[in-house]
Amino acid sequence: MVSIFAGMAGRFGVNEKEAERFFKFAVVGVIGFIVDFGIFNLSLRPFELLLDNGTGLHDFIVGLGLNDEQTISLARTFASTLSFIAAIISNFMWNRYWTYPDSRSRSVRRQLAQFTVVSVAGIIIRVPIITYTHTPFTNMVANFAALEPYSVRIGDNLALVLAVIVVMFWNFFVNRYWTYNDVE
């Protein structure tokens, strides 16, 4: 499949090796997406329960000055952060050993550090997107009667989709030209 994609790209004047890397990066992205969404959805409810009204953590956070709605919305932030970290680890391993196996002039530690810097910048981009688009997406979905009971969860996932798309482009270009710039 990879060679077919690379060969077709070569017919359009694209460097076949770069086309192969892009295809592999996209496959790694899909794996990371599955890790990200899976852990996000598995951890969202436990974080909601930890931050629910009446829990010690809820009372502590409210004591810091956040209101009930802001406190429960932290569940999204916590779940998204956890899922993002898991996806970073998965993506780094797959990219290091499958997408860029010829990238060996740098140590694993150095590339992991660079990959992490890019990813932390990505999470700085991602968290506000999720935080500020959740409510509009939830309200949009709530307009459909059949989906209204699920509007909060669908809104969470739509916000995550938007964030993943934006951060994917950031990660691809910065990692290709900084983290893995030692390949031809």
CSV table of N, CA, C and O in Angstrom, one decimal, residues 69 76 131-145 147-156 158-159:
chain,number,residue,atom,x,y,z
A,69,GLU,N,-19.6,25.0,37.0
A,69,GLU,CA,-19.5,24.7,35.5
A,69,GLU,C,-18.0,24.6,35.1
A,69,GLU,O,-17.6,23.7,34.4
A,76,ARG,N,-12.9,17.6,30.9
A,76,ARG,CA,-12.5,17.5,29.5
A,76,ARG,C,-11.0,17.8,29.4
A,76,ARG,O,-10.3,17.2,28.6
A,131,THR,N,-11.5,23.7,24.9
A,131,THR,CA,-12.3,24.4,25.9
A,131,THR,C,-13.3,25.4,25.3
A,131,THR,O,-14.4,25.5,25.8
A,132,TYR,N,-12.9,26.1,24.2
A,132,TYR,CA,-13.8,27.1,23.7
A,132,TYR,C,-14.7,26.7,22.6
A,132,TYR,O,-15.7,27.4,22.3
A,133,THR,N,-14.5,25.5,22.0
A,133,THR,CA,-15.4,25.0,21.0
A,133,THR,C,-16.4,24.0,21.5
A,133,THR,O,-17.4,23.6,20.8
A,134,HIS,N,-16.2,23.5,22.7
A,134,HIS,CA,-17.1,22.4,23.3
A,134,HIS,C,-18.5,22.9,23.3
A,134,HIS,O,-19.5,22.3,22.9
A,135,THR,N,-18.8,24.1,23.9
A,135,THR,CA,-20.1,24.6,24.1
A,135,THR,C,-20.8,24.9,22.8
A,135,THR,O,-21.9,24.5,22.6
A,136,PRO,N,-20.2,25.6,21.8
A,136,PRO,CA,-20.9,25.8,20.6
A,136,PRO,C,-21.2,24.5,19.8
A,136,PRO,O,-22.3,24.3,19.3
A,137,PHE,N,-20.3,23.5,19.9
A,137,PHE,CA,-20.6,22.2,19.3
A,137,PHE,C,-21.7,21.5,20.0
A,137,PHE,O,-22.6,20.9,19.4
A,138,THR,N,-21.7,21.5,21.3
A,138,THR,CA,-22.8,20.9,22.1
A,138,THR,C,-24.1,21.6,21.8
A,138,THR,O,-25.1,20.9,21.5
A,139,ASN,N,-24.1,22.9,21.7
A,139,ASN,CA,-25.4,23.6,21.4
A,139,ASN,C,-25.9,23.3,20.0
A,139,ASN,O,-27.1,23.1,19.7
A,140,MET,N,-24.9,23.1,19.0
A,140,MET,CA,-25.3,22.8,17.7
A,140,MET,C,-25.9,21.4,17.6
A,140,MET,O,-27.0,21.2,17.0
A,141,VAL,N,-25.3,20.4,18.3
A,141,VAL,CA,-25.8,19.1,18.3
A,141,VAL,C,-27.2,19.0,19.0
A,141,VAL,O,-28.0,18.2,18.6
A,142,ALA,N,-27.3,19.8,20.0
A,142,ALA,CA,-28.6,19.8,20.8
A,142,ALA,C,-29.8,20.2,20.0
A,142,ALA,O,-30.9,19.9,20.4
A,143,ASN,N,-29.5,20.9,18.9
A,143,ASN,CA,-30.6,21.3,18.0
A,143,ASN,C,-31.3,20.1,17.3
A,143,ASN,O,-32.3,20.3,16.7
A,144,PHE,N,-30.6,19.0,17.2
A,144,PHE,CA,-31.1,17.8,16.6
A,144,PHE,C,-31.7,16.9,17.7
A,144,PHE,O,-31.0,16.4,18.6
A,145,ALA,N,-33.1,16.8,17.7
A,145,ALA,CA,-33.8,16.1,18.7
A,145,ALA,C,-33.3,14.7,19.0
A,145,ALA,O,-33.1,14.3,20.2
A,147,LEU,N,-30.3,13.6,18.7
A,147,LEU,CA,-29.0,13.6,19.3
A,147,LEU,C,-28.9,14.4,20.6
A,147,LEU,O,-27.9,14.3,21.3
A,148,GLU,N,-30.0,15.1,21.0
A,148,GLU,CA,-29.9,15.9,22.1
A,148,GLU,C,-29.5,15.2,23.4
A,148,GLU,O,-28.6,15.8,24.2
A,149,PRO,N,-29.9,14.0,23.7
A,149,PRO,CA,-29.4,13.4,24.9
A,149,PRO,C,-27.9,13.1,24.9
A,149,PRO,O,-27.3,12.9,26.0
A,150,TYR,N,-27.3,13.1,23.8
A,150,TYR,CA,-25.9,12.8,23.6
A,150,TYR,C,-25.1,14.0,23.3
A,150,TYR,O,-23.9,13.9,22.9
A,151,SER,N,-25.7,15.2,23.3
A,151,SER,CA,-25.1,16.4,22.8
A,151,SER,C,-23.8,16.8,23.5
A,151,SER,O,-22.8,17.2,22.8
A,152,VAL,N,-23.7,16.6,24.8
A,152,VAL,CA,-22.5,16.9,25.5
A,152,VAL,C,-21.3,16.1,25.1
A,152,VAL,O,-20.2,16.5,24.7
A,153,ARG,N,-21.6,14.8,25.0
A,153,ARG,CA,-20.5,13.8,24.6
A,153,ARG,C,-20.1,14.1,23.1
A,153,ARG,O,-18.9,14.1,22.8
A,154,ILE,N,-21.1,14.3,22.3
A,154,ILE,CA,-20.8,14.5,20.9
A,154,ILE,C,-20.0,15.9,20.7
A,154,ILE,O,-19.1,16.0,20.0
A,155,GLY,N,-20.5,16.9,21.5
A,155,GLY,CA,-19.8,18.2,21.5
A,155,GLY,C,-18.3,18.0,22.0
A,155,GLY,O,-17.4,18.6,21.4
A,156,ASP,N,-18.1,17.2,23.0
A,156,ASP,CA,-16.7,16.9,23.4
A,156,ASP,C,-15.9,16.3,22.3
A,156,ASP,O,-14.8,16.8,22.0
A,158,LEU,N,-16.5,16.4,18.9
A,158,LEU,CA,-16.4,17.4,17.8
A,158,LEU,C,-15.3,18.4,18.1
A,158,LEU,O,-14.5,18.7,17.3
A,159,ALA,N,-15.2,18.9,19.4
A,159,ALA,CA,-14.2,19.8,19.8
A,159,ALA,C,-12.8,19.1,19.7
A,159,ALA,O,-11.8,19.7,19.2
